[in-house]
């Protein structure tokens, strides 16, 4: 049996849902999920569909061609097709903090996060021990002013060599290069330790503490050229009070960061996120 | 019986708690609440104490003098004394939105918000009907470029005439004058319809929508010269998704605004908030 | 222009979505909302659709007949059709607590809750003053062992006379009669002041306090024969601690109750809830 | 330098706070934390105090004797004294689920959870691989009807041999024996995968699903004879909807369980919890 997920968007038009569902039935696909969203002010239509195809005769390339010929061209659809049997390959970039990394590895191991992890990359060697524990290749790629260009090349080579589908910055404390962002557009997921757009940039917990906020947050988003300004996938918050020191903010924040990042990764891996302008459509 | 609340702060020193509690016992006060907070990095001490005094012989002025002589001067304490029997007088400033106003009036009427409301003031006349329903004086003080100075004077006169203790801006859509802020320092409570410091100023729901956030917020704070930058009393949030329009943000936000504002008002009225730098200490 | 909402459910079958959307297009309806849910284990299909019909020629009865002939019978659909222009009529039952009542009246008045309120009914006369303020008819129908049967008849007569569509029990402290429940099946909405199924029945805050919970809740549900066991529409919670007395639980709970009840009422009034077994499908 | 924490409770009496703080000052202790709570209806007083003692001359046994002589006896105080330098020893009991175990080990390793873990014990061997990864002794103690008594003895022997201070049941799927509960009274911490007191016992997610709740929860509590009825330390919740299957409940629940359990463990390890009747006082 084959299970496919299709994400599509186009200008809102009459008859799309009927056309797509009719097509799936005609192809003997058993629709197991269908959801759509219309952004009326902008006249944009988004749809996510999951379907089972019984038997071994299913051929994705043929199906795509047929879908595009009959539906895609007619409605000027933008489509992405994903086979459930093909797990996405996720590179994990870290620095020295281990809390997000532990969560990613534990969830991946338990099967809750259905991605392969070809390697972990860090600008420090501190977390190599964790990579070893989980038997995942670890690359130490230090970044300094002088080595920056070289480091970028090493990163790009590793990503290509391992055929990486997307990158997670699991508290990676370096600005990612424009070249990387270009090549992995909408494919780099970051966790920022504040409730964006409040407190972008460095030391958000310190800024939150100084401002005297009563709630702190964390935000997972796709990385774009502008720092901490990319499309938001998921956010969550935690209460703080005057009793909490900066150290408390950081500790409470760690739990937020890992929970929010993992939620975002699961949504991405399960093909539930569509980027749209600088926003996301997140299907349930 | 008399019930008093004392809020005090000073430089952190050994022996303050013992001295204060010893003093209260000596005066035959029955301490019903005591809480303290020490900001260690800044060496500041904060304390809130509630005490009952049986009988009719209690004299607040005498007590204050005695307290200051024996404790206040020794520790260079800054103190405020409040008698429970004296409800604070709260002026309510509104514009056209009624959701916060309804909550304030309902909670005041049910006795949950222990304040007197000498009057409601608005730059519009729309909400006069609600004031009438609850039989509270309503003053319509329009504000335009030309009448601004005059309006300020009318406001100040009304506040003085009614011996107002503090002001709540219940979605009052005008910038309050510097003079008012000066005269009612730490005594003007605003509700801002965003999760500050994100989206200060006008139209925060529109900005939040444009940014594609997954959570919206509301913030109640004391008003200072800098717009939406005063000490935060309370914040809360609500989830949103791509399915929500700006109208949905505004509707969800209304519930947040009134809940957050009412919590802040109750904390203030119950003498649980101390302003400290640009932050608040909020006792439980 | 006419705006209609259709709620439908049936056994899950291929082709329903296509058939319904095709039908709507054929009738020149402009679909503004479509969402569906499939309960796979039970093979049940649910759908909610909103559509605009331009012009004045739209005739609901004709449309229903045509829909049932072409779609309903074919798929054995259970359907309900609602015209946006026909606001549902909601009777409000209360006892002595005013917090939910105030919220209902304020939200109805501001247009946020699109229902008509033909009358408020209470077994006490305390809240008549609020009904008067909002100029809504108030019926005092006391309930005692002796008058119970009589009171039920009065209630039923009032409900029929006013052509009431559904009833909200806004902290109405009486058990509603079986006859009423039968006649208004899935049309009586209650707010229970606990996180059901914890603490059903009387005095849930006292039970929660005795159990030492760290979180309290409120639950809005449709009333069925079994006490506090009907289909849940909405729930929410609030944190408590050892510092909170029973009085604090009750006060915090009041805010929960009114927020949760109002959310449930809005969902019901906006035709977003379908009852299914002892559960609800709540469309977004 | 020595850092001690004292937890104490007694009948509420005048002068306790003054007496304790005076004593600490007299002993040249630098109080870094002080908080107290009075349960007025029951006339019970609770206090938590942390204090630094400069220099090497501090002797805990001497201090305790002196404290008890001067303060403890006078007020009939129940006291517990803890040296920060002595980390508590925590045994971890698991079955097959790894999510809580991973979190415990990661947090312990990062220093966030200041406990020693002398061993992990399981009635299954599945998680031995994780214990090995983190280089912690693992004991496989199977439990069946026949081996139950024997297994209990093995457990008790291991606990004594390793001088275990408290036990965490990190999704340990066996009923703990009365003997163990007796010997480790208020020293066994469980995580139950529901919002207690709703859904005690087995399969709470299934029960929650069947009831159609809109919110699920997790509860960490001390284990007592009555199943899932011991003093609650911490609870939290997560929203669910009709869209979520039982599998979704379980997956969402996993995150709740580990977060709630870790919070409870940190509170316990940091000596912030006092058990009182069947409730807890949790200091901030």
Coordinates of N, CA and C in Angstrom, one line a residue, chain B residues 75-185:
Chain B
X75 N 15.1 51.5 59.6 CA 15.5 50.7 58.4 C 15.4 51.6 57.1
X76 N 15.1 52.9 57.3 CA 14.8 53.7 56.1 C 13.8 53.1 55.2
X77 N 12.7 52.7 55.8 CA 11.6 52.1 55.0 C 10.8 53.1 54.3
X78 N 10.3 52.7 53.1 CA 9.2 53.4 52.4 C 8.0 52.7 52.7
X79 N 7.0 53.3 53.3 CA 5.8 52.6 53.7 C 4.5 53.2 53.1
X80 N 3.6 52.4 52.8 CA 2.2 52.8 52.6 C 1.2 52.0 53.4
X81 N 0.3 52.8 54.1 CA -0.6 52.1 55.0 C -2.0 52.3 54.4
X82 N -2.8 51.2 54.4 CA -4.2 51.2 53.8 C -5.1 50.6 54.8
X83 N -6.2 51.3 55.1 CA -7.3 50.7 55.9 C -8.3 50.0 54.9
X84 N -8.7 48.8 55.3 CA -9.6 48.1 54.4 C -10.9 48.8 54.3
X85 N -11.3 49.5 55.3 CA -12.6 50.1 55.4 C -12.7 51.3 54.4
X86 N -11.5 51.7 53.9 CA -11.5 52.9 53.0 C -11.3 52.4 51.6
X87 N -12.4 52.2 50.8 CA -12.3 51.8 49.4 C -11.7 52.8 48.6
X88 N -10.8 52.5 47.7 CA -10.2 53.5 46.8 C -11.2 53.9 45.8
X89 N -11.0 55.2 45.3 CA -11.9 55.8 44.4 C -11.3 55.7 43.0
X90 N -12.0 55.0 42.1 CA -11.5 54.7 40.7 C -12.3 55.5 39.7
X91 N -11.6 56.3 38.9 CA -12.3 56.9 37.7 C -12.1 56.0 36.5
X92 N -13.1 55.9 35.7 CA -13.0 55.0 34.6 C -13.1 55.8 33.3
X93 N -12.0 55.8 32.5 CA -12.0 56.5 31.2 C -12.2 55.5 30.1
X94 N -13.2 55.8 29.3 CA -13.5 54.9 28.1 C -13.6 55.7 26.8
X95 N -13.7 55.0 25.7 CA -14.1 55.7 24.5 C -15.3 55.1 23.9
X96 N -15.2 54.1 23.0 CA -16.4 53.5 22.4 C -16.6 52.0 22.7
X97 N -15.5 51.4 23.1 CA -15.6 49.9 23.4 C -16.3 49.7 24.7
X98 N -17.2 48.7 24.8 CA -17.9 48.6 26.1 C -17.5 47.3 26.8
X99 N -16.7 46.4 26.3 CA -16.5 45.1 26.9 C -15.7 45.3 28.3
X100 N -14.7 46.1 28.3 CA -14.0 46.3 29.6 C -14.9 47.0 30.6
X101 N -15.7 48.0 30.1 CA -16.5 48.7 31.0 C -17.6 47.8 31.6
X102 N -18.2 47.0 30.8 CA -19.2 46.1 31.4 C -18.6 45.2 32.5
X103 N -17.4 44.7 32.3 CA -16.8 43.9 33.3 C -16.5 44.6 34.5
X104 N -16.0 45.8 34.4 CA -15.7 46.6 35.6 C -16.9 46.9 36.4
X105 N -18.0 47.3 35.7 CA -19.2 47.6 36.4 C -19.8 46.4 37.1
X106 N -19.9 45.3 36.4 CA -20.4 44.1 36.9 C -19.7 43.6 38.1
X107 N -18.3 43.6 38.0 CA -17.5 43.1 39.1 C -17.5 44.1 40.3
X108 N -17.7 45.4 40.0 CA -17.8 46.3 41.1 C -19.1 46.1 41.9
X109 N -20.1 45.9 41.1 CA -21.5 45.8 41.6 C -21.6 44.5 42.5
X110 N -20.9 43.4 42.0 CA -21.0 42.2 42.8 C -20.1 42.2 44.0
X111 N -19.3 43.2 44.1 CA -18.5 43.3 45.3 C -17.1 42.7 45.1
X112 N -16.9 42.1 43.9 CA -15.6 41.5 43.7 C -14.5 42.5 43.5
X113 N -14.8 43.6 43.0 CA -13.8 44.7 42.8 C -14.2 45.8 43.8
X114 N -13.4 45.8 44.9 CA -13.7 46.7 46.0 C -13.2 48.1 45.8
X115 N -13.9 48.8 44.9 CA -13.5 50.2 44.7 C -14.8 51.0 44.5
X116 N -14.8 52.3 44.8 CA -15.9 53.1 44.4 C -15.6 53.7 43.0
X117 N -16.7 53.9 42.3 CA -16.5 54.5 41.0 C -17.3 55.9 41.0
X118 N -16.6 57.0 41.2 CA -17.2 58.3 41.3 C -17.8 58.7 39.9
X119 N -17.1 58.3 38.9 CA -17.6 58.7 37.5 C -16.9 57.9 36.4
X120 N -17.6 58.0 35.3 CA -17.1 57.4 34.0 C -16.9 58.6 33.1
X121 N -15.7 58.7 32.5 CA -15.4 59.8 31.6 C -15.1 59.2 30.2
X122 N -15.6 59.9 29.2 CA -15.4 59.4 27.8 C -15.2 60.6 26.8
X123 N -14.4 60.4 25.8 CA -14.3 61.4 24.7 C -15.4 61.2 23.7
X124 N -16.3 60.2 23.9 CA -17.5 60.0 23.1 C -18.7 59.8 24.0
X125 N -19.9 59.9 23.4 CA -21.0 59.8 24.3 C -21.7 58.4 24.2
X126 N -21.1 57.5 23.4 CA -21.7 56.2 23.1 C -22.1 55.4 24.3
X127 N -21.2 55.4 25.3 CA -21.4 54.5 26.4 C -22.1 55.2 27.6
X128 N -22.7 56.3 27.4 CA -23.4 57.0 28.4 C -24.6 56.1 28.9
X129 N -25.2 55.4 27.9 CA -26.3 54.6 28.2 C -26.0 53.5 29.2
X130 N -24.8 53.0 29.1 CA -24.3 52.0 30.1 C -24.1 52.6 31.5
X131 N -23.5 53.7 31.5 CA -23.3 54.5 32.8 C -24.7 54.7 33.4
X132 N -25.6 55.1 32.6 CA -27.0 55.3 33.2 C -27.6 54.1 33.7
X133 N -27.4 53.0 33.0 CA -28.0 51.7 33.5 C -27.4 51.4 34.9
X134 N -26.2 51.7 35.1 CA -25.6 51.3 36.4 C -25.6 52.5 37.4
X135 N -26.3 53.6 36.9 CA -26.5 54.8 37.8 C -25.2 55.4 38.3
X136 N -24.2 55.6 37.3 CA -23.0 56.2 37.7 C -22.8 57.4 36.8
X137 N -22.4 58.5 37.4 CA -22.2 59.8 36.7 C -21.3 59.6 35.5
X138 N -21.7 60.2 34.4 CA -21.0 60.1 33.1 C -20.6 61.5 32.6
X139 N -19.3 61.7 32.3 CA -18.9 63.0 31.8 C -18.4 62.8 30.3
X140 N -19.0 63.5 29.4 CA -18.5 63.5 28.1 C -17.5 64.6 27.9
X141 N -16.3 64.3 27.7 CA -15.2 65.3 27.5 C -14.5 65.0 26.2
X142 N -15.1 65.6 25.1 CA -14.5 65.4 23.8 C -13.1 65.9 23.7
X143 N -12.2 65.2 22.9 CA -10.8 65.7 22.8 C -10.6 65.9 21.3
X144 N -10.2 67.1 20.9 CA -9.7 67.3 19.6 C -8.4 68.2 19.7
X145 N -7.7 68.4 18.6 CA -6.5 69.2 18.7 C -6.8 70.5 19.4
X146 N -7.9 71.1 19.0 CA -8.2 72.5 19.6 C -8.5 72.4 21.1
X147 N -9.3 71.4 21.4 CA -9.9 71.3 22.8 C -9.0 70.6 23.8
X148 N -7.8 70.1 23.3 CA -7.0 69.2 24.1 C -6.7 69.8 25.5
X149 N -6.1 71.0 25.4 CA -5.7 71.6 26.7 C -6.9 71.8 27.6
X150 N -8.0 72.2 27.1 CA -9.2 72.4 27.8 C -9.7 71.1 28.4
X151 N -9.7 70.0 27.6 CA -10.1 68.7 28.0 C -9.3 68.2 29.2
X152 N -8.0 68.5 29.1 CA -7.1 68.0 30.2 C -7.5 68.7 31.5
X153 N -7.8 70.0 31.4 CA -8.2 70.7 32.6 C -9.5 70.2 33.2
X154 N -10.4 69.9 32.3 CA -11.7 69.4 32.8 C -11.4 68.0 33.5
X155 N -10.6 67.2 32.9 CA -10.3 65.9 33.5 C -9.7 66.1 34.9
X156 N -8.7 67.0 35.0 CA -8.0 67.2 36.3 C -9.0 67.7 37.3
X157 N -9.8 68.6 36.9 CA -10.8 69.2 37.8 C -11.7 68.1 38.4
X158 N -12.2 67.3 37.4 CA -13.1 66.2 37.8 C -12.4 65.2 38.8
X159 N -11.2 64.9 38.5 CA -10.4 63.9 39.3 C -10.3 64.5 40.7
X160 N -10.0 65.8 40.8 CA -9.8 66.4 42.1 C -11.1 66.6 42.9
X161 N -12.0 67.0 42.2 CA -13.3 67.3 42.8 C -13.9 66.0 43.4
X162 N -13.6 64.9 42.7 CA -14.1 63.6 43.2 C -13.1 62.8 44.1
X163 N -12.0 63.5 44.4 CA -11.0 62.9 45.2 C -10.6 61.5 44.7
X164 N -10.4 61.4 43.4 CA -10.0 60.1 42.8 C -8.7 59.6 43.2
X165 N -8.6 58.3 43.6 CA -7.3 57.7 44.0 C -6.5 57.2 42.8
X166 N -7.3 56.6 41.8 CA -6.6 56.1 40.6 C -7.5 56.0 39.5
X167 N -6.9 55.9 38.3 CA -7.7 56.0 37.0 C -7.5 54.7 36.2
X168 N -8.5 54.2 35.7 CA -8.4 53.0 34.8 C -8.7 53.5 33.4
X169 N -7.8 53.2 32.4 CA -8.1 53.5 31.0 C -8.6 52.2 30.4
X170 N -10.0 52.1 30.3 CA -10.6 50.9 29.9 C -10.9 51.0 28.4
X171 N -9.8 50.8 27.6 CA -9.8 51.0 26.2 C -10.1 52.5 25.9
X172 N -9.5 53.4 26.6 CA -9.6 54.8 26.3 C -8.6 55.2 25.2
X173 N -9.1 55.6 24.0 CA -8.3 55.7 22.8 C -7.7 57.0 22.6
X174 N -7.2 57.7 23.7 CA -6.5 58.9 23.6 C -5.2 58.8 24.4
X175 N -4.2 59.5 23.9 CA -3.0 59.6 24.7 C -3.3 60.5 25.9
X176 N -2.9 60.0 27.1 CA -3.2 60.8 28.3 C -2.1 61.9 28.5
X177 N -2.4 63.1 28.9 CA -1.5 64.2 29.0 C -0.4 63.9 30.0
X178 N 0.8 64.5 29.8 CA 1.9 64.4 30.7 C 1.6 64.9 32.1
X179 N 0.8 65.9 32.1 CA 0.4 66.5 33.4 C -0.4 65.5 34.2
X180 N -1.3 64.8 33.6 CA -2.1 63.8 34.3 C -1.2 62.7 34.7
X181 N -0.3 62.3 33.9 CA 0.6 61.2 34.2 C 1.5 61.6 35.4
X182 N 1.9 62.8 35.4 CA 2.7 63.3 36.6 C 1.9 63.3 37.9
X183 N 0.7 63.8 37.8 CA -0.1 64.0 39.0 C -0.6 62.6 39.5
X184 N -0.8 61.7 38.6 CA -1.2 60.3 39.0 C -0.2 59.3 38.7
X185 N 1.0 59.5 39.1 CA 2.1 58.6 38.9 C 1.8 57.3 39.5

